Tab-separated table of C-alpha atoms in Angstrom:
chain	number	residue	atom	x	y	z
A	1	UNK	CA	175.734	123.200	238.987
A	2	UNK	CA	174.181	121.881	235.768
A	3	UNK	CA	170.933	123.506	234.668
A	4	UNK	CA	167.786	121.430	235.249
A	5	UNK	CA	166.218	121.911	231.819
A	6	UNK	CA	163.143	119.886	232.656
A	7	UNK	CA	162.434	122.188	235.590
A	8	UNK	CA	163.181	125.217	233.407
A	9	UNK	CA	160.697	124.130	230.740
A	10	UNK	CA	158.079	123.392	233.388
A	11	UNK	CA	158.538	126.877	234.833
A	12	UNK	CA	157.973	128.439	231.405
A	13	UNK	CA	154.927	126.246	230.823
A	14	UNK	CA	153.457	127.207	234.199
A	15	UNK	CA	154.051	130.891	233.452
A	16	UNK	CA	152.089	130.743	230.204
A	17	UNK	CA	149.331	128.593	231.669
A	18	UNK	CA	148.898	130.944	234.612
A	19	UNK	CA	148.820	134.028	232.401
A	20	UNK	CA	146.247	132.567	230.007
A	21	UNK	CA	144.086	130.935	232.692
A	22	UNK	CA	142.690	134.328	233.690
A	23	UNK	CA	141.660	135.146	230.092
A	24	UNK	CA	138.160	133.684	229.720
A	25	UNK	CA	137.083	135.155	226.392
A	26	UNK	CA	138.327	132.728	223.684
A	27	UNK	CA	139.179	135.486	221.201
A	28	UNK	CA	141.147	137.469	223.785
A	29	UNK	CA	142.841	134.263	224.899
A	30	UNK	CA	143.893	133.506	221.355
A	31	UNK	CA	145.309	137.008	220.958
A	32	UNK	CA	147.215	136.726	224.244
A	33	UNK	CA	148.651	133.336	223.241
A	34	UNK	CA	149.709	134.737	219.859
A	35	UNK	CA	151.489	137.628	221.583
A	36	UNK	CA	153.425	135.250	223.877
A	37	UNK	CA	154.322	133.072	220.900
A	38	UNK	CA	155.559	136.013	218.829
A	39	UNK	CA	157.656	137.442	221.678
A	40	UNK	CA	159.235	134.030	222.214
A	41	UNK	CA	160.011	133.751	218.498
A	42	UNK	CA	161.807	137.109	218.650
A	43	UNK	CA	163.855	135.972	221.659
A	44	UNK	CA	164.794	132.726	219.913
A	45	UNK	CA	165.869	134.587	216.786
A	46	UNK	CA	168.022	136.953	218.837
A	47	UNK	CA	169.764	134.104	220.706
A	48	UNK	CA	170.130	131.529	217.937
A	49	UNK	CA	173.512	132.427	216.416
A	50	UNK	CA	175.238	133.287	219.701
A	51	UNK	CA	174.014	130.027	221.256
A	52	UNK	CA	175.271	128.070	218.255
A	53	UNK	CA	178.703	129.724	218.331
A	54	UNK	CA	179.215	129.184	222.069
A	55	UNK	CA	178.042	125.562	222.041
A	56	UNK	CA	180.293	124.847	219.049
A	57	UNK	CA	183.286	126.409	220.787
A	58	UNK	CA	182.623	124.415	223.958
A	59	UNK	CA	182.163	121.167	222.019
A	60	UNK	CA	185.355	121.596	220.004
A	61	UNK	CA	187.669	122.887	222.711
A	62	UNK	CA	186.270	121.249	225.857
A	63	UNK	CA	184.379	118.132	224.709
A	64	UNK	CA	183.364	115.418	227.176
A	65	UNK	CA	180.837	112.608	226.556
A	66	UNK	CA	178.196	114.259	228.772
A	67	UNK	CA	178.833	117.866	227.714
A	68	UNK	CA	175.601	118.051	225.685
A	69	UNK	CA	173.606	117.689	228.905
A	70	UNK	CA	174.912	121.081	230.029
A	71	UNK	CA	173.080	122.625	227.059
A	72	UNK	CA	169.835	120.636	227.221
A	73	UNK	CA	170.358	118.958	223.845
A	74	UNK	CA	171.377	115.570	222.473
A	75	UNK	CA	174.972	114.590	221.816
A	76	UNK	CA	174.522	114.330	218.051
A	77	UNK	CA	172.782	117.707	217.930
A	78	UNK	CA	175.741	119.278	219.724
A	79	UNK	CA	178.139	117.693	217.242
A	80	UNK	CA	176.081	118.971	214.320
A	81	UNK	CA	176.087	122.511	215.674
A	82	UNK	CA	179.853	122.294	216.116
A	83	UNK	CA	180.404	120.945	212.612
A	84	UNK	CA	178.171	123.665	211.134
A	85	UNK	CA	180.408	126.308	212.699
A	86	UNK	CA	183.630	124.437	211.961
A	87	UNK	CA	182.814	124.161	208.276
A	88	UNK	CA	181.125	127.522	207.996
A	89	UNK	CA	177.828	125.922	207.002
A	90	UNK	CA	174.340	127.105	207.802
A	91	UNK	CA	172.852	123.659	208.268
A	92	UNK	CA	172.791	120.004	207.344
A	93	UNK	CA	171.029	120.757	204.059
A	94	UNK	CA	174.468	121.810	202.788
A	95	UNK	CA	176.099	118.492	203.649
A	96	UNK	CA	176.748	116.066	200.807
A	97	UNK	CA	177.379	113.576	203.602
A	98	UNK	CA	177.647	114.118	207.365
A	99	UNK	CA	181.117	115.551	208.078
A	100	UNK	CA	183.489	113.581	210.253
A	101	UNK	CA	184.069	114.580	213.866
A	102	UNK	CA	187.756	115.633	213.848
A	103	UNK	CA	190.191	113.525	215.849
A	104	UNK	CA	191.862	116.683	217.211
A	105	UNK	CA	188.884	118.984	217.744
A	106	UNK	CA	190.813	121.855	219.317
A	107	UNK	CA	193.352	121.908	216.486
A	108	UNK	CA	190.574	121.928	213.880
A	109	UNK	CA	188.817	124.750	215.742
A	110	UNK	CA	191.979	126.845	215.927
A	111	UNK	CA	192.629	126.288	212.234
A	112	UNK	CA	189.100	127.505	211.477
A	113	UNK	CA	189.733	130.524	213.766
A	114	UNK	CA	186.850	129.661	216.042
A	115	UNK	CA	187.105	131.722	219.244
A	116	UNK	CA	187.632	130.014	222.599
A	117	UNK	CA	186.254	132.438	225.199
A	118	UNK	CA	187.029	132.090	228.877
A	119	UNK	CA	184.457	129.983	230.721
A	120	UNK	CA	182.902	129.045	227.378
A	121	UNK	CA	180.977	126.086	228.827
A	122	UNK	CA	179.372	128.286	231.485
A	123	UNK	CA	178.579	130.991	228.927
A	124	UNK	CA	177.061	128.446	226.547
A	125	UNK	CA	174.986	126.937	229.336
A	126	UNK	CA	173.576	130.324	230.322
A	127	UNK	CA	172.478	131.205	226.810
A	128	UNK	CA	171.215	127.651	226.232
A	129	UNK	CA	169.006	128.013	229.321
A	130	UNK	CA	167.571	131.285	228.001
A	131	UNK	CA	166.973	129.633	224.620
A	132	UNK	CA	165.225	126.611	226.123
A	133	UNK	CA	163.045	128.852	228.275
A	134	UNK	CA	161.955	130.918	225.271
A	135	UNK	CA	161.331	127.738	223.291
A	136	UNK	CA	159.131	126.367	226.080
A	137	UNK	CA	157.184	129.649	226.205
A	138	UNK	CA	156.606	129.445	222.462
A	139	UNK	CA	155.600	125.772	222.475
A	140	UNK	CA	153.168	126.231	225.365
A	141	UNK	CA	151.568	129.245	223.684
A	142	UNK	CA	151.211	127.253	220.454
A	143	UNK	CA	149.545	124.428	222.412
A	144	UNK	CA	146.921	126.875	223.692
A	145	UNK	CA	146.273	128.060	220.142
A	146	UNK	CA	145.869	124.481	218.918
A	147	UNK	CA	143.618	123.625	221.868
A	148	UNK	CA	141.122	126.302	220.837
A	149	UNK	CA	140.786	124.768	217.382
A	150	UNK	CA	140.667	121.230	218.791
A	151	UNK	CA	137.928	122.070	221.315
A	152	UNK	CA	135.684	123.353	218.542
A	153	UNK	CA	136.296	120.282	216.360
A	154	UNK	CA	135.694	117.730	219.068
A	155	UNK	CA	132.859	119.431	220.937
A	156	UNK	CA	133.564	117.174	223.917
A	157	UNK	CA	133.290	113.839	222.104
A	158	UNK	CA	135.269	111.533	219.815
A	159	UNK	CA	135.997	111.915	216.110
A	160	UNK	CA	134.874	108.938	214.045
A	161	UNK	CA	137.646	107.400	211.933
A	162	UNK	CA	138.064	104.188	209.882
A	163	UNK	CA	140.082	101.181	211.052
A	164	UNK	CA	143.803	101.823	211.400
A	165	UNK	CA	146.559	100.200	209.343
A	166	UNK	CA	148.611	97.579	211.205
A	167	UNK	CA	152.164	97.322	209.820
A	168	UNK	CA	154.168	94.079	209.892
A	169	UNK	CA	156.640	95.227	212.534
A	170	UNK	CA	158.601	91.960	212.636
A	171	UNK	CA	159.365	92.277	208.932
A	172	UNK	CA	160.227	95.973	209.337
A	173	UNK	CA	162.707	95.240	212.147
A	174	UNK	CA	164.289	92.356	210.248
A	175	UNK	CA	164.731	94.401	207.070
A	176	UNK	CA	166.236	97.349	208.988
A	177	UNK	CA	168.713	95.074	210.751
A	178	UNK	CA	169.661	93.328	207.498
A	179	UNK	CA	170.202	96.699	205.831
A	180	UNK	CA	172.740	97.740	208.483
A	181	UNK	CA	174.525	94.399	208.296
A	182	UNK	CA	174.723	94.615	204.478
A	183	UNK	CA	176.125	98.149	204.613
A	184	UNK	CA	178.841	97.235	207.089
A	185	UNK	CA	179.652	93.991	205.259
A	186	UNK	CA	180.662	96.131	202.252
A	187	UNK	CA	183.138	98.205	204.300
A	188	UNK	CA	186.785	97.312	203.725
A	189	UNK	CA	188.336	99.195	206.636
A	190	UNK	CA	190.433	98.563	209.707
A	191	UNK	CA	188.952	98.144	213.190
A	192	UNK	CA	189.575	101.791	214.157
A	193	UNK	CA	187.615	103.144	211.192
A	194	UNK	CA	184.962	100.467	211.713
A	195	UNK	CA	184.580	101.575	215.329
A	196	UNK	CA	184.156	105.238	214.348
A	197	UNK	CA	181.616	104.435	211.629
A	198	UNK	CA	179.605	102.094	213.856
A	199	UNK	CA	179.603	104.590	216.756
A	200	UNK	CA	178.249	107.290	214.438
A	201	UNK	CA	175.587	104.864	213.182
A	202	UNK	CA	174.528	104.183	216.772
A	203	UNK	CA	174.301	107.929	217.484
A	204	UNK	CA	172.201	108.604	214.373
A	205	UNK	CA	169.810	105.720	215.000
A	206	UNK	CA	169.489	106.651	218.677
A	207	UNK	CA	168.594	110.243	217.892
A	208	UNK	CA	166.173	109.183	215.157
A	209	UNK	CA	164.450	106.767	217.556
A	210	UNK	CA	164.215	109.367	220.342
A	211	UNK	CA	162.559	111.908	218.039
A	212	UNK	CA	160.217	109.327	216.538
A	213	UNK	CA	159.197	108.023	219.966
A	214	UNK	CA	157.841	111.446	220.908
A	215	UNK	CA	155.926	111.668	217.617
A	216	UNK	CA	154.624	108.109	217.904
A	217	UNK	CA	153.279	108.592	221.428
A	218	UNK	CA	151.699	111.930	220.494
A	219	UNK	CA	149.849	110.367	217.543
A	220	UNK	CA	148.904	107.291	219.586
A	221	UNK	CA	147.499	109.370	222.446
A	222	UNK	CA	145.545	111.594	220.084
A	223	UNK	CA	143.897	108.534	218.550
A	224	UNK	CA	143.249	106.740	221.833
A	225	UNK	CA	141.804	109.768	223.651
A	226	UNK	CA	140.010	111.706	220.913
A	227	UNK	CA	138.829	109.221	218.256
A	228	UNK	CA	136.748	106.063	217.896
A	229	UNK	CA	139.853	104.006	217.015
A	230	UNK	CA	140.200	100.642	218.762
A	231	UNK	CA	143.352	98.574	219.274
A	232	UNK	CA	145.567	101.589	218.655
A	233	UNK	CA	148.537	99.808	220.212
A	234	UNK	CA	148.585	97.314	217.327
A	235	UNK	CA	149.290	100.173	214.908
A	236	UNK	CA	151.877	101.612	217.310
A	237	UNK	CA	153.821	98.356	217.507
A	238	UNK	CA	153.566	98.047	221.301
A	239	UNK	CA	151.571	96.074	223.862
A	240	UNK	CA	148.315	97.146	225.488
A	241	UNK	CA	150.262	97.687	228.711
A	242	UNK	CA	152.813	99.845	226.890
A	243	UNK	CA	150.062	102.058	225.496
A	244	UNK	CA	148.424	102.362	228.916
A	245	UNK	CA	151.760	103.501	230.376
A	246	UNK	CA	152.049	106.141	227.635
A	247	UNK	CA	148.488	107.270	228.317
A	248	UNK	CA	149.205	107.672	232.039
A	249	UNK	CA	152.305	109.738	231.240
A	250	UNK	CA	150.260	111.943	228.912
A	251	UNK	CA	147.591	112.455	231.580
A	252	UNK	CA	150.308	113.075	234.215
A	253	UNK	CA	149.037	110.180	236.334
A	254	UNK	CA	151.121	108.000	238.690
A	255	UNK	CA	152.533	104.819	237.172
A	256	UNK	CA	150.070	102.578	239.022
A	257	UNK	CA	147.012	104.834	238.591
A	258	UNK	CA	143.881	103.638	236.839
A	259	UNK	CA	143.008	105.362	233.566
A	260	UNK	CA	139.728	107.306	233.423
A	261	UNK	CA	136.735	105.517	231.861
A	262	UNK	CA	136.716	105.768	228.064
A	263	UNK	CA	133.793	108.233	228.099
A	264	UNK	CA	135.779	110.613	230.326
A	265	UNK	CA	139.079	110.370	228.484
A	266	UNK	CA	138.585	113.217	225.947
A	267	UNK	CA	137.930	115.732	228.726
A	268	UNK	CA	140.804	114.368	230.845
A	269	UNK	CA	143.171	114.555	227.880
A	270	UNK	CA	142.209	118.155	227.097
A	271	UNK	CA	142.716	119.105	230.736
A	272	UNK	CA	146.203	117.535	230.639
A	273	UNK	CA	147.125	119.404	227.448
A	274	UNK	CA	147.208	116.376	225.143
A	275	UNK	CA	147.177	117.590	221.547
A	276	UNK	CA	144.628	116.510	218.955
A	277	UNK	CA	146.527	115.559	215.771
A	278	UNK	CA	144.271	115.745	212.764
A	279	UNK	CA	146.184	113.253	210.570
A	280	UNK	CA	147.186	110.881	213.384
A	281	UNK	CA	145.341	107.916	211.828
A	282	UNK	CA	147.514	108.179	208.730
A	283	UNK	CA	150.696	109.200	210.533
A	284	UNK	CA	150.827	106.691	213.405
A	285	UNK	CA	151.536	103.514	211.360
A	286	UNK	CA	154.237	105.355	209.377
A	287	UNK	CA	155.878	106.873	212.465
A	288	UNK	CA	155.723	103.591	214.394
A	289	UNK	CA	157.288	101.713	211.473
A	290	UNK	CA	160.081	104.291	211.246
A	291	UNK	CA	160.655	104.094	215.014
A	292	UNK	CA	160.922	100.298	215.039
A	293	UNK	CA	163.299	100.442	212.067
A	294	UNK	CA	165.478	102.998	213.866
A	295	UNK	CA	165.572	100.835	216.993
A	296	UNK	CA	166.555	97.798	214.922
A	297	UNK	CA	169.310	99.800	213.178
A	298	UNK	CA	170.564	100.986	216.550
A	299	UNK	CA	170.684	97.448	217.954
A	300	UNK	CA	172.556	96.170	214.884
A	301	UNK	CA	175.038	99.051	214.966
A	302	UNK	CA	175.668	98.448	218.681
A	303	UNK	CA	176.573	94.830	217.929
A	304	UNK	CA	179.101	95.948	215.312
A	305	UNK	CA	180.448	98.757	217.503
A	306	UNK	CA	180.880	96.492	220.525
A	307	UNK	CA	182.682	93.860	218.455
A	308	UNK	CA	185.079	96.546	217.199
A	309	UNK	CA	185.567	97.669	220.816
A	310	UNK	CA	186.566	94.144	221.804
A	311	UNK	CA	188.972	93.827	218.876
A	312	UNK	CA	190.703	97.113	219.684
A	313	UNK	CA	190.839	96.321	223.405
A	314	UNK	CA	192.601	93.017	222.740
A	315	UNK	CA	196.125	92.423	221.440
A	316	UNK	CA	197.789	93.635	219.313
A	317	UNK	CA	195.946	96.990	219.624
A	318	UNK	CA	195.455	96.978	223.421
A	319	UNK	CA	193.425	100.196	223.542
A	320	UNK	CA	192.549	101.280	227.065
A	321	UNK	CA	188.930	101.496	228.145
A	322	UNK	CA	189.289	105.258	228.515
A	323	UNK	CA	190.534	105.595	224.937
A	324	UNK	CA	187.695	103.421	223.653
A	325	UNK	CA	185.114	105.458	225.574
A	326	UNK	CA	186.517	108.653	224.066
A	327	UNK	CA	186.490	107.116	220.586
A	328	UNK	CA	182.792	106.247	220.732
A	329	UNK	CA	181.764	109.308	222.757
A	330	UNK	CA	180.185	107.246	225.510
A	331	UNK	CA	180.563	106.649	229.214
A	332	UNK	CA	183.157	104.034	230.221
A	333	UNK	CA	180.345	101.756	231.436
A	334	UNK	CA	179.351	101.141	227.812
A	335	UNK	CA	182.891	99.965	227.086
A	336	UNK	CA	182.939	97.899	230.282
A	337	UNK	CA	179.828	95.997	229.207
A	338	UNK	CA	181.297	95.338	225.772
A	339	UNK	CA	184.718	94.053	226.877
A	340	UNK	CA	183.831	92.293	230.133
A	341	UNK	CA	182.471	89.075	228.534
A	342	UNK	CA	185.654	88.701	226.456
A	343	UNK	CA	187.905	89.257	229.488
A	344	UNK	CA	186.076	86.774	231.700
A	345	UNK	CA	185.627	83.997	229.133
């Protein structure tokens, strides 16, 4: 049975919250939170290399498109861990360019003398669960430390800030899309290499967008709950309804629930653990612009990838849907959606 990482993180969060809830003195509470954080850091340090080695072995010897879910990470992150181990690197800072995912992963792993333990997927999942739990303990403890500072700064009210910048998101999306199209227009490669390159571009843009979305919503919620800023959604590049949905998620409210009155929002946000981000006014427009650009790059790369899928599925290549799904590292449904229009036209 696959580990429920969301439930695991929630359990760790509840453990820290329960332990610190009984500590009323702010100085003692800070010391207790620091102790939890430091213990979690030690656990993470102890597990880091073993987790990396086991995940890399599993990814290289027993890869499937959904394997990353067993370890609570993203697909591209799993590939990067595997390539770090395969090439004997310590991290992406050593890459001149991202290394290619080998066509025969097991052969490459054997050549690099990477061990293949019995039940490696199960072993990797167990240590990944311990790692995620320790990480959640650390992050929750850090949130309590930040909350102490934030409570003093805000003193129950809103921080006054100047008007926010409002980027031209239409122009940002158009430029990002054009950039991808220009890059691929310069490639003089066959459809197989085009498919691999486009699939990697989709993965990179998707991961970038996912990370930026978390940062964007955190900055947006900080501004909307804790500052005098108005029309925050304009600077986030979303609608008023989209921001309200993000606010409800942050406050842990049902989807159809009404938001608290503006005067009560700072207290409600603190109670829900929403972080105050000091430089959010400066960061939000930049993060939102980067997010929209990543989404536009992803959409453009998907168009190119899906066209390459259709070319390789048709004669004279006649690749099967299973082979195409393996080539792009996605579920067969993605391939089905790409080839179905061509087959029914």
